[in-house]
CSV table of C-alpha atoms and ligand atoms in Angstrom, one decimal:
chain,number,residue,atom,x,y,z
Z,174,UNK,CA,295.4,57.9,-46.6
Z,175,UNK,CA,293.9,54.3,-46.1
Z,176,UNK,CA,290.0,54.7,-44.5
Z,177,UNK,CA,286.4,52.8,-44.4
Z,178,UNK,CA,284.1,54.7,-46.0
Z,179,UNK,CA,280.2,54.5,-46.4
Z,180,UNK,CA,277.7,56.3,-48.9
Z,181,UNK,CA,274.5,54.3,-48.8
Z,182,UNK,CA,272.4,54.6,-45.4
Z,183,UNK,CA,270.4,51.7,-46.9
Z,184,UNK,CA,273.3,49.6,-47.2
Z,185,UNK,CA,274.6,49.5,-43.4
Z,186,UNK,CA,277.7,47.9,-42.6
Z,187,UNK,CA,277.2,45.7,-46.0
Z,188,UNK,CA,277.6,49.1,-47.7
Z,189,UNK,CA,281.6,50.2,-46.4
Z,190,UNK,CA,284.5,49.9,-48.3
Z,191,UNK,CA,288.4,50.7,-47.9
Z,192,UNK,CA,289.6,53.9,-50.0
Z,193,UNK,CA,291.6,56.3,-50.6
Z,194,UNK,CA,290.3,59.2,-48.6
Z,195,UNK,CA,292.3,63.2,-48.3
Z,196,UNK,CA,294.8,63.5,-45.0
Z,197,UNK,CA,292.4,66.2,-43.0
Z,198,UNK,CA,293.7,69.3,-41.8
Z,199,UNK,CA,293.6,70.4,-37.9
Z,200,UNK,CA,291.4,73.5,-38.2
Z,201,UNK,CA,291.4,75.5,-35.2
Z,202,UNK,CA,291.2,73.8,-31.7
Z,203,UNK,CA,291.8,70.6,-33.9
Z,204,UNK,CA,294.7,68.2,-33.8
Z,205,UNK,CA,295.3,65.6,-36.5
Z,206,UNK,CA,295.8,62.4,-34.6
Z,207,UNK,CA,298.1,59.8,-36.6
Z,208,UNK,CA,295.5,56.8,-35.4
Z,209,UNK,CA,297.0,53.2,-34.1
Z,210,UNK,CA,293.5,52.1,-33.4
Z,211,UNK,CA,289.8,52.9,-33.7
Z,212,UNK,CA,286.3,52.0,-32.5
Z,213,UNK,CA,283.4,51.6,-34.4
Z,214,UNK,CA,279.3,51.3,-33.0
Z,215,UNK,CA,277.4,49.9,-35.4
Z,216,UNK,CA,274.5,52.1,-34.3
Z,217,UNK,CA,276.3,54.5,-35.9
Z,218,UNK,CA,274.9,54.3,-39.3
Z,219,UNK,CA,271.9,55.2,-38.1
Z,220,UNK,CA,272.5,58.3,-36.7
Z,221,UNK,CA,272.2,61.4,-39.0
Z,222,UNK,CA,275.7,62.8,-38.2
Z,223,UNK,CA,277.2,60.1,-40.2
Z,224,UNK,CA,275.6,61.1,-43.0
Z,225,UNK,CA,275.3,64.9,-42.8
Z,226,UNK,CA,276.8,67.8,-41.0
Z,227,UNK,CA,275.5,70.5,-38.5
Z,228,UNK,CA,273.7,72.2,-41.1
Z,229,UNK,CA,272.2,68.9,-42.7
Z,230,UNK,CA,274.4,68.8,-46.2
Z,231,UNK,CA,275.7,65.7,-47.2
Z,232,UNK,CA,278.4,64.6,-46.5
Z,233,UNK,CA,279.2,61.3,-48.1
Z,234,UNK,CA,280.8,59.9,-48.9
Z,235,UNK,CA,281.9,59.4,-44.7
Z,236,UNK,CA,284.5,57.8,-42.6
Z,237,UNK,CA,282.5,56.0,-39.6
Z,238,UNK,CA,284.3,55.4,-36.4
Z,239,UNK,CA,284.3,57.6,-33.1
Z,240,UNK,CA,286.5,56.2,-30.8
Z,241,UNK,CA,290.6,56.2,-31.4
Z,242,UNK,CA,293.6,56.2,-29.9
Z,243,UNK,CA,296.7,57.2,-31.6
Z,244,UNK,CA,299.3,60.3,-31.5
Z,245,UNK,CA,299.0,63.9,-32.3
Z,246,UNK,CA,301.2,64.5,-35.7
Z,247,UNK,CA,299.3,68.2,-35.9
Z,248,UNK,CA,298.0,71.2,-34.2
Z,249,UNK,CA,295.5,73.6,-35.6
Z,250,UNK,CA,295.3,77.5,-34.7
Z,251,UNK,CA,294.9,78.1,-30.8
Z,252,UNK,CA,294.9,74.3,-29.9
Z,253,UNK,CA,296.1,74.6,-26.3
Z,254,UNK,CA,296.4,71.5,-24.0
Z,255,UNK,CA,298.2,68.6,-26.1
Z,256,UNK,CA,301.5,68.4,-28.0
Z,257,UNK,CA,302.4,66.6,-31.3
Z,258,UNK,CA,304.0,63.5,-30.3
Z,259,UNK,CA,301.5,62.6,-27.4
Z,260,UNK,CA,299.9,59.4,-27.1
Z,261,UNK,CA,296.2,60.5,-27.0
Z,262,UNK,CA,292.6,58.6,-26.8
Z,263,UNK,CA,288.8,59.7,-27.2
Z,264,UNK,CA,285.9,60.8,-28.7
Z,265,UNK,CA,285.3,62.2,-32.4
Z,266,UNK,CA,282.7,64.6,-33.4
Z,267,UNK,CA,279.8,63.3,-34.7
Z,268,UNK,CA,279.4,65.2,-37.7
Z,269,UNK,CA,282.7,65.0,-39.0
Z,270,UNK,CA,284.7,62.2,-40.4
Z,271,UNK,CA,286.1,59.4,-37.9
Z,272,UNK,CA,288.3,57.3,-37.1
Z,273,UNK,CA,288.6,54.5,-39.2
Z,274,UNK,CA,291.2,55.6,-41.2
Z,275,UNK,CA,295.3,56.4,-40.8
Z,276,UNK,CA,294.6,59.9,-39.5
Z,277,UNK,CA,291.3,61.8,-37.9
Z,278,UNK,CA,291.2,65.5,-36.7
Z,279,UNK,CA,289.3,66.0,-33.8
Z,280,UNK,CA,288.6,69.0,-31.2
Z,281,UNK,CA,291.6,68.8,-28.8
Z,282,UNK,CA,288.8,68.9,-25.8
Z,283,UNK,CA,287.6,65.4,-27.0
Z,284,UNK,CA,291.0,64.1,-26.1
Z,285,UNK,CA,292.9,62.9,-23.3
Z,286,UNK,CA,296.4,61.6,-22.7
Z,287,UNK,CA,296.5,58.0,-23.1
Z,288,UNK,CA,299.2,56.3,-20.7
Z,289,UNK,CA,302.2,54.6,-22.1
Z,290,UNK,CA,301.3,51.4,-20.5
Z,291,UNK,CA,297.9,51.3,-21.6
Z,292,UNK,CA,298.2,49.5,-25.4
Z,293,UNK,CA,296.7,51.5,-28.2
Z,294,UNK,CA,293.7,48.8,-28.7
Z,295,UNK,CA,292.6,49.5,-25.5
Z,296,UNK,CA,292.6,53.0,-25.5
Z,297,UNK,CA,290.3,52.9,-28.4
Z,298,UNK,CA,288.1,50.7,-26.8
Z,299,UNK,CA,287.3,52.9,-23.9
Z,300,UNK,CA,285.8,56.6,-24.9
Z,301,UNK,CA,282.4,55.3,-26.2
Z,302,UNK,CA,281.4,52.4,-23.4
Z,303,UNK,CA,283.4,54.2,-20.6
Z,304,UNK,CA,282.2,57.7,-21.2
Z,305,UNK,CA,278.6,56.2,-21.6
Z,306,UNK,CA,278.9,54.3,-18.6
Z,307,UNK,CA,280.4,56.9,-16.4
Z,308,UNK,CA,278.0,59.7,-17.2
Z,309,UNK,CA,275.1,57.3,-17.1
Z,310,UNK,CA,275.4,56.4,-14.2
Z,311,UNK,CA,277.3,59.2,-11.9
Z,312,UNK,CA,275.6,62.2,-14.0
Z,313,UNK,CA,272.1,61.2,-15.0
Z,314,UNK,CA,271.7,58.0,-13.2
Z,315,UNK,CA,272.7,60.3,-10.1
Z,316,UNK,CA,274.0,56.7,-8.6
Z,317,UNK,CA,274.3,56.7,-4.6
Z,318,UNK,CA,276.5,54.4,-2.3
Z,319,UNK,CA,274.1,51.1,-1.6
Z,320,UNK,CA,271.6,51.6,-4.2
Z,321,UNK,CA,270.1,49.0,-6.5
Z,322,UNK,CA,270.8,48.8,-10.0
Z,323,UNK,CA,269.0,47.0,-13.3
Z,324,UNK,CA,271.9,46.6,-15.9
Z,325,UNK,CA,270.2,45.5,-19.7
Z,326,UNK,CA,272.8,44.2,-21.9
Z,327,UNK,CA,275.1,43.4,-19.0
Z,328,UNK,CA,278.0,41.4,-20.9
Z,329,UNK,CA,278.2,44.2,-24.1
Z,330,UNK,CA,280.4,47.0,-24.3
Z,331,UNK,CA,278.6,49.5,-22.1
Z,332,UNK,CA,276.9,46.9,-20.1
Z,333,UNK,CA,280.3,45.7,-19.0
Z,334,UNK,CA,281.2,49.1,-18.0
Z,335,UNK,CA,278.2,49.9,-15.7
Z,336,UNK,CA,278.5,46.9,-14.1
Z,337,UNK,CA,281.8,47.3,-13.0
Z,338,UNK,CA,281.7,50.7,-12.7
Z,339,UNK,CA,278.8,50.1,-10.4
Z,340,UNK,CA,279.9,47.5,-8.4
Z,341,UNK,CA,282.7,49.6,-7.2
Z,342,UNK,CA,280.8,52.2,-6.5
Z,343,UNK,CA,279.1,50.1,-4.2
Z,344,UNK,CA,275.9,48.7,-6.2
Z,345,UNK,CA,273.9,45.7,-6.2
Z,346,UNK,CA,274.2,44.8,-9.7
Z,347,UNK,CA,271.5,42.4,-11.8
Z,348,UNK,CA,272.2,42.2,-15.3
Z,349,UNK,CA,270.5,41.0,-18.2
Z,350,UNK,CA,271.1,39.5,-21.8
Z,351,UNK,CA,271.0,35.8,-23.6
Z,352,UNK,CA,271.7,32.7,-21.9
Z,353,UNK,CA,274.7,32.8,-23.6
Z,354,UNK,CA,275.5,36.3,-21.9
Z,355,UNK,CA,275.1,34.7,-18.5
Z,356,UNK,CA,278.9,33.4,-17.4
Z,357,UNK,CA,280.2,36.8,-19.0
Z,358,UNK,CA,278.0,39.2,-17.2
Z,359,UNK,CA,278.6,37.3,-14.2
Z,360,UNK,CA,282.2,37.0,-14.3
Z,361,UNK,CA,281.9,41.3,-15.2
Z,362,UNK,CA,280.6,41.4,-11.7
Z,363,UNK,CA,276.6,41.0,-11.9
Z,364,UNK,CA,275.4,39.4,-8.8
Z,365,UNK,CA,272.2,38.1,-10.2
Z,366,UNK,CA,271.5,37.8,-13.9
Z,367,UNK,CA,268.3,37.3,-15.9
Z,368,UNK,CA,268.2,35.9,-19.1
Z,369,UNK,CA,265.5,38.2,-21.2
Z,370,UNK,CA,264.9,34.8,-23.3
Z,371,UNK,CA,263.4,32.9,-20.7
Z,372,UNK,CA,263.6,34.8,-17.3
Z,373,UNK,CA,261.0,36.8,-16.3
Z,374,UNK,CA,261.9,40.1,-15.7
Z,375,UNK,CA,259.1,41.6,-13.5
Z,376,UNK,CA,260.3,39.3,-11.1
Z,377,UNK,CA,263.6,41.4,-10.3
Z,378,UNK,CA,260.9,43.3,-8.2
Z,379,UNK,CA,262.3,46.9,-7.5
Z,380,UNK,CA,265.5,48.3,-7.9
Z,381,UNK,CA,266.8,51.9,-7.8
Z,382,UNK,CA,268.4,52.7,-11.3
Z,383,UNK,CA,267.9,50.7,-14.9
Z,384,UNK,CA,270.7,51.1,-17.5
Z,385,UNK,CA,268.8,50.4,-20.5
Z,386,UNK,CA,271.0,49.4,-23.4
Z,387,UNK,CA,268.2,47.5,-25.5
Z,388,UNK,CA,265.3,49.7,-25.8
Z,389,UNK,CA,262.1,48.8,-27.1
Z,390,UNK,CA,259.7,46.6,-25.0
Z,391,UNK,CA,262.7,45.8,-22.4
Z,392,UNK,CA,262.7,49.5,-22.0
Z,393,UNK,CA,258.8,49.9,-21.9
Z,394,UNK,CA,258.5,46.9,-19.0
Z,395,UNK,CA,261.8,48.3,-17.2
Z,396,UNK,CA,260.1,51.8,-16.4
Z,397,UNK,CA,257.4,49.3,-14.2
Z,398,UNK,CA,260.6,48.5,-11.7
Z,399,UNK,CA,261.6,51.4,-10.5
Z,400,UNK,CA,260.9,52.4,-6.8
Z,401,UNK,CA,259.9,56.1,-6.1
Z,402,UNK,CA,262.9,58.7,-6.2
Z,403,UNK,CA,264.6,56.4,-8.7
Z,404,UNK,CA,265.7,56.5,-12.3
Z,405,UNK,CA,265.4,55.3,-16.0
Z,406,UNK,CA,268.2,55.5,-17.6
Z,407,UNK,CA,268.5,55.2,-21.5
Z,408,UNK,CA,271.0,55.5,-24.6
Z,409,UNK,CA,268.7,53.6,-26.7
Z,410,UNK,CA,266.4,56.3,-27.9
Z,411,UNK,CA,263.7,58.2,-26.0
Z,412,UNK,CA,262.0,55.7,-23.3
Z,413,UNK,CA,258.3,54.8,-24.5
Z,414,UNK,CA,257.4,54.8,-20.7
Z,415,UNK,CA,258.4,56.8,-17.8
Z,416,UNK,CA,258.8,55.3,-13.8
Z,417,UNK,CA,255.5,56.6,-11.9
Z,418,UNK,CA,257.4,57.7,-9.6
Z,419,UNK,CA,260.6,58.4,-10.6
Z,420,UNK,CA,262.9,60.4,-13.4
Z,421,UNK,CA,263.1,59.0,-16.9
Z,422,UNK,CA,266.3,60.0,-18.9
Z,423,UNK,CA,267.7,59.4,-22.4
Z,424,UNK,CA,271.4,61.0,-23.4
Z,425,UNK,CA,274.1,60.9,-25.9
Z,426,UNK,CA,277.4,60.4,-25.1
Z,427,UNK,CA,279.4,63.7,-24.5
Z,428,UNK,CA,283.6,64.2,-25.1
Z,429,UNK,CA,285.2,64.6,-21.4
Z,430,UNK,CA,289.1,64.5,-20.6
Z,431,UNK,CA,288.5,64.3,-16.8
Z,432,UNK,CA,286.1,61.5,-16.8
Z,433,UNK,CA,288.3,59.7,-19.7
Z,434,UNK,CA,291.1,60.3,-17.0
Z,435,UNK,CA,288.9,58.3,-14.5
Z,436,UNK,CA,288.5,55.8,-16.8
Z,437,UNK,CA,291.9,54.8,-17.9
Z,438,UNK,CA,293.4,55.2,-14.4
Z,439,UNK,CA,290.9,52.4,-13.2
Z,440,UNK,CA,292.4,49.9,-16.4
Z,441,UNK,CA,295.8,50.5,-15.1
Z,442,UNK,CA,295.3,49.2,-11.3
Z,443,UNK,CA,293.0,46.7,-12.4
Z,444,UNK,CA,289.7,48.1,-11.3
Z,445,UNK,CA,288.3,48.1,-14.7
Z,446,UNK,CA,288.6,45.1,-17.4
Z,447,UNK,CA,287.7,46.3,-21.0
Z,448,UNK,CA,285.6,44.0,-23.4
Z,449,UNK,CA,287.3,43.6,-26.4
Z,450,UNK,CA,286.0,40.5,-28.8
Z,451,UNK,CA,288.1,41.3,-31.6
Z,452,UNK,CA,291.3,43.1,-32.7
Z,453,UNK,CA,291.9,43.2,-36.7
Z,454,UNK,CA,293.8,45.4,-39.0
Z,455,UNK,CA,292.4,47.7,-40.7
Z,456,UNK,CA,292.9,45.9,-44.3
Z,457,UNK,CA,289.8,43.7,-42.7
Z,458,UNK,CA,287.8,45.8,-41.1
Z,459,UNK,CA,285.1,45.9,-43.9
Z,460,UNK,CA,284.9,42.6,-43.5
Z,461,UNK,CA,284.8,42.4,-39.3
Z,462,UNK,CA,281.8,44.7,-39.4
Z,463,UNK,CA,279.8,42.7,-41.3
Z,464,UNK,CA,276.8,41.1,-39.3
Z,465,UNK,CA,277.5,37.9,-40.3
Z,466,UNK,CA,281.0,37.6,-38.6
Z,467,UNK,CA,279.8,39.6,-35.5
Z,468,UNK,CA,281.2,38.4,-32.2
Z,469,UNK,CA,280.5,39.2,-28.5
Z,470,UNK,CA,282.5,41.8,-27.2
Z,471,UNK,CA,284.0,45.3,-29.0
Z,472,UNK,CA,285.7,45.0,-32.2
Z,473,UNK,CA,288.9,46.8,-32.3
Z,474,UNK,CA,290.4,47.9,-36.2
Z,475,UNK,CA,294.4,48.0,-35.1
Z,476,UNK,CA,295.1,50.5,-38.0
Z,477,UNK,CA,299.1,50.4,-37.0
Z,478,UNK,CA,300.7,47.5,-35.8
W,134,NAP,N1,273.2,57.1,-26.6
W,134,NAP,C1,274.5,56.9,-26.5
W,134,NAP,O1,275.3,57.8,-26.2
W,134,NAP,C2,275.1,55.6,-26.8
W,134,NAP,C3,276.4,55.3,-26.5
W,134,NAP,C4,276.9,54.0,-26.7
W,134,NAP,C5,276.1,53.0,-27.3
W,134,NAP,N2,274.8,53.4,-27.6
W,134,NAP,C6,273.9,52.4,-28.2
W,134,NAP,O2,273.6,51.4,-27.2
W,134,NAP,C7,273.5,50.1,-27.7
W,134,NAP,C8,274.4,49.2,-26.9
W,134,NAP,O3,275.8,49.5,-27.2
W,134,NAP,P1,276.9,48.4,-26.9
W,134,NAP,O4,278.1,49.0,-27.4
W,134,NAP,O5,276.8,48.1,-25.4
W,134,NAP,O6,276.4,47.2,-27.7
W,134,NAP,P2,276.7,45.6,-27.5
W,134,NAP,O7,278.2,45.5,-27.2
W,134,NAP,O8,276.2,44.9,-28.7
W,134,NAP,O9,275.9,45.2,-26.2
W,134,NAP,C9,274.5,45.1,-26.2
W,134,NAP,C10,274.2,43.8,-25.4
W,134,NAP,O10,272.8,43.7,-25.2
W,134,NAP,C11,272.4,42.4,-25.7
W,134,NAP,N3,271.1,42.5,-26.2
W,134,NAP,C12,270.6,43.3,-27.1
W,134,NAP,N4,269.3,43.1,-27.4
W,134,NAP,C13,268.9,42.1,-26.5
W,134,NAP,C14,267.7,41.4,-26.3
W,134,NAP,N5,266.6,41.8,-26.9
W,134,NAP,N6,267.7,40.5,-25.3
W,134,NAP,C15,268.8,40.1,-24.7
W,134,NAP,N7,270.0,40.7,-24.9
W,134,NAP,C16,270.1,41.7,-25.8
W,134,NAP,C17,273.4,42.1,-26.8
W,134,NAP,O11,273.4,40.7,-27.1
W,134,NAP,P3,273.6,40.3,-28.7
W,134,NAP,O12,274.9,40.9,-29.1
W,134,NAP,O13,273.5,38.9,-28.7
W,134,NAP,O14,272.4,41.0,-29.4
W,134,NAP,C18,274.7,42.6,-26.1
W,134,NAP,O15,275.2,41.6,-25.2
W,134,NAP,C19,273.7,50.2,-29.2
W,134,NAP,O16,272.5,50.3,-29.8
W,134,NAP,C20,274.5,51.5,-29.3
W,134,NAP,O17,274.3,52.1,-30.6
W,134,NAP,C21,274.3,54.6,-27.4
């Protein structure tokens, strides 16, 4: 089978080519998804799943990608729950090879049924930024009804997700970014935005919940916002400062069918736009990850047309 490969951690995204990769087998509890369409965070390459597995071996060289949608063309031993022939959309394991290529096997449990009306392309851009979102904000953001909430990165692929997620939920949503991220992040639902480039961000004053995309120094001044009882939320690494007064959390993504349920019902009525940039086949994906041709929003590799 056709798939993007890497084998230099150095390299990055500069560093993956197309090949000629093996057809995996479903082991057990696996299914071999025939993929129509994959996801790919460039973060990724930094993470030492992509380059080992549980037991720290190489594994190079690897197929990045963790996000897909497709149809099941296998079952492994004991796989319960899904059917070959099923459309299907969500999460790969991290130490294993993804989804950039014409087939992946992944653990059935990662998996949900993907709708017939919802197009391949946007079932593959969902698991990552609408898992991430969800759990950050209903499981370790412990969001309430008519609380306030600090959304960094406000008009990028999770960003865009909190936001909305939030807002229907009942938030009072500021987001952050680039000028340039301003009419995007508003038109996602933020009802104030500051622009990190020349806004000043202390004067949000306080506000219940930060979803901190960006890390670093935005991370570090964010912790200074957040009232008593409230939380710092993170997926960009663990948080170099903590609220005085409230919780502080950083979490990886997790695989769950329910919540990818909750997901995908709220893109069929509506309630939830996705944030695609970019669709392209899978003959130039090598060439869409490259930083130099990077544009706003998820890029999408349409493996099957
Ligand atoms: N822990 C987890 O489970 C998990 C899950 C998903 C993603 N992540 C990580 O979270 C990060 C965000 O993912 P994503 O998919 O949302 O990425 P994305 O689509 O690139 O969105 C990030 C947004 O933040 C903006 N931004 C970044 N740095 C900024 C700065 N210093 N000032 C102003 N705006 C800034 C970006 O603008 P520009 O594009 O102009 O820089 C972009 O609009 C990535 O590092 C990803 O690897 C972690």
């Amino acid at each position: 089978m056709r798939a993007v490969v890497v084998t230099d951690q150095a390299a990055g995204t500069v560093g993956m080519t197309l090949a000629e990769r093996p057809e995996p087998e479903a082991a057990g509890n696996d299914v071999v998804v025939r993929v129509h369409a994959s996801g790919f965070t460039p973060g990724e390459l930094t993470w030492p799943g992509t380059w080992t597995d549980r037991l720290g071996r190489d594994r190079t060289p690897s197929i990045p990608g963790h996000e897909l949608a497709g149809v099941v063309s296998a079952l492994g031993y004991g796989t319960r729950g899904l059917s070959v022939g099923q459309r299907v959309f969500g999460l790969s394991d991290w130490t294993r090879d993804g989804t950039l290529a014409e087939y992946a096997a992944v653990e059935a449990r990662n998996l949900a049924p993907l709708p017939g009306d919802v197009d391949f392309t946007v079932g593959a851009s969902l698991p990552i930024s609408g898992l991430t979102a969800w759990q950050g904000l209903f499981v370790h953001g412990r969001f309430q009804v008519g609380q306030s909430i600090l959304v960094h990165g406000a008009a990028g692929g999770v960003g865009s997700m909190v936001t909305q997620l939030a807002r229907e939920a009942g938030a009072y949503v500021i987001g952050t970014g680039r000028a340039s991220d301003r009419q995007m992040a508003l038109d996602f639902g933020v009802q104030e935005f500051v622009d990190l480039d020349s806004d000043s961000l202390e004067d949000v004053g306080g506000v219940d919940l930060v979803f901190d995309v960006i890390g670093g120094d935005i991370g570090k001044r964010s912790a200074g916002l957040i009232r008593a009882g409230g939380t710092l939320v993170t997926i960009a690494g663990p948080p170099e400062a903590r609220p005085a007064e409230g919780l502080a959390v950083d979490f990886v993504v997790e695989a769950d069918r329910a919540q990818l349920g909750e997901v995908v019902q709220r893109v069929r009525d509506g309630r939830l736009q996705t944030n695609i940039g970019n669709v392209v086949d899978l003959d130039d994906a090598v060439a869409a990850f490259n930083p130099t041709q990077r544009v706003k929003g998820k890029t999408i590799i349409r493996v099957r047309s």
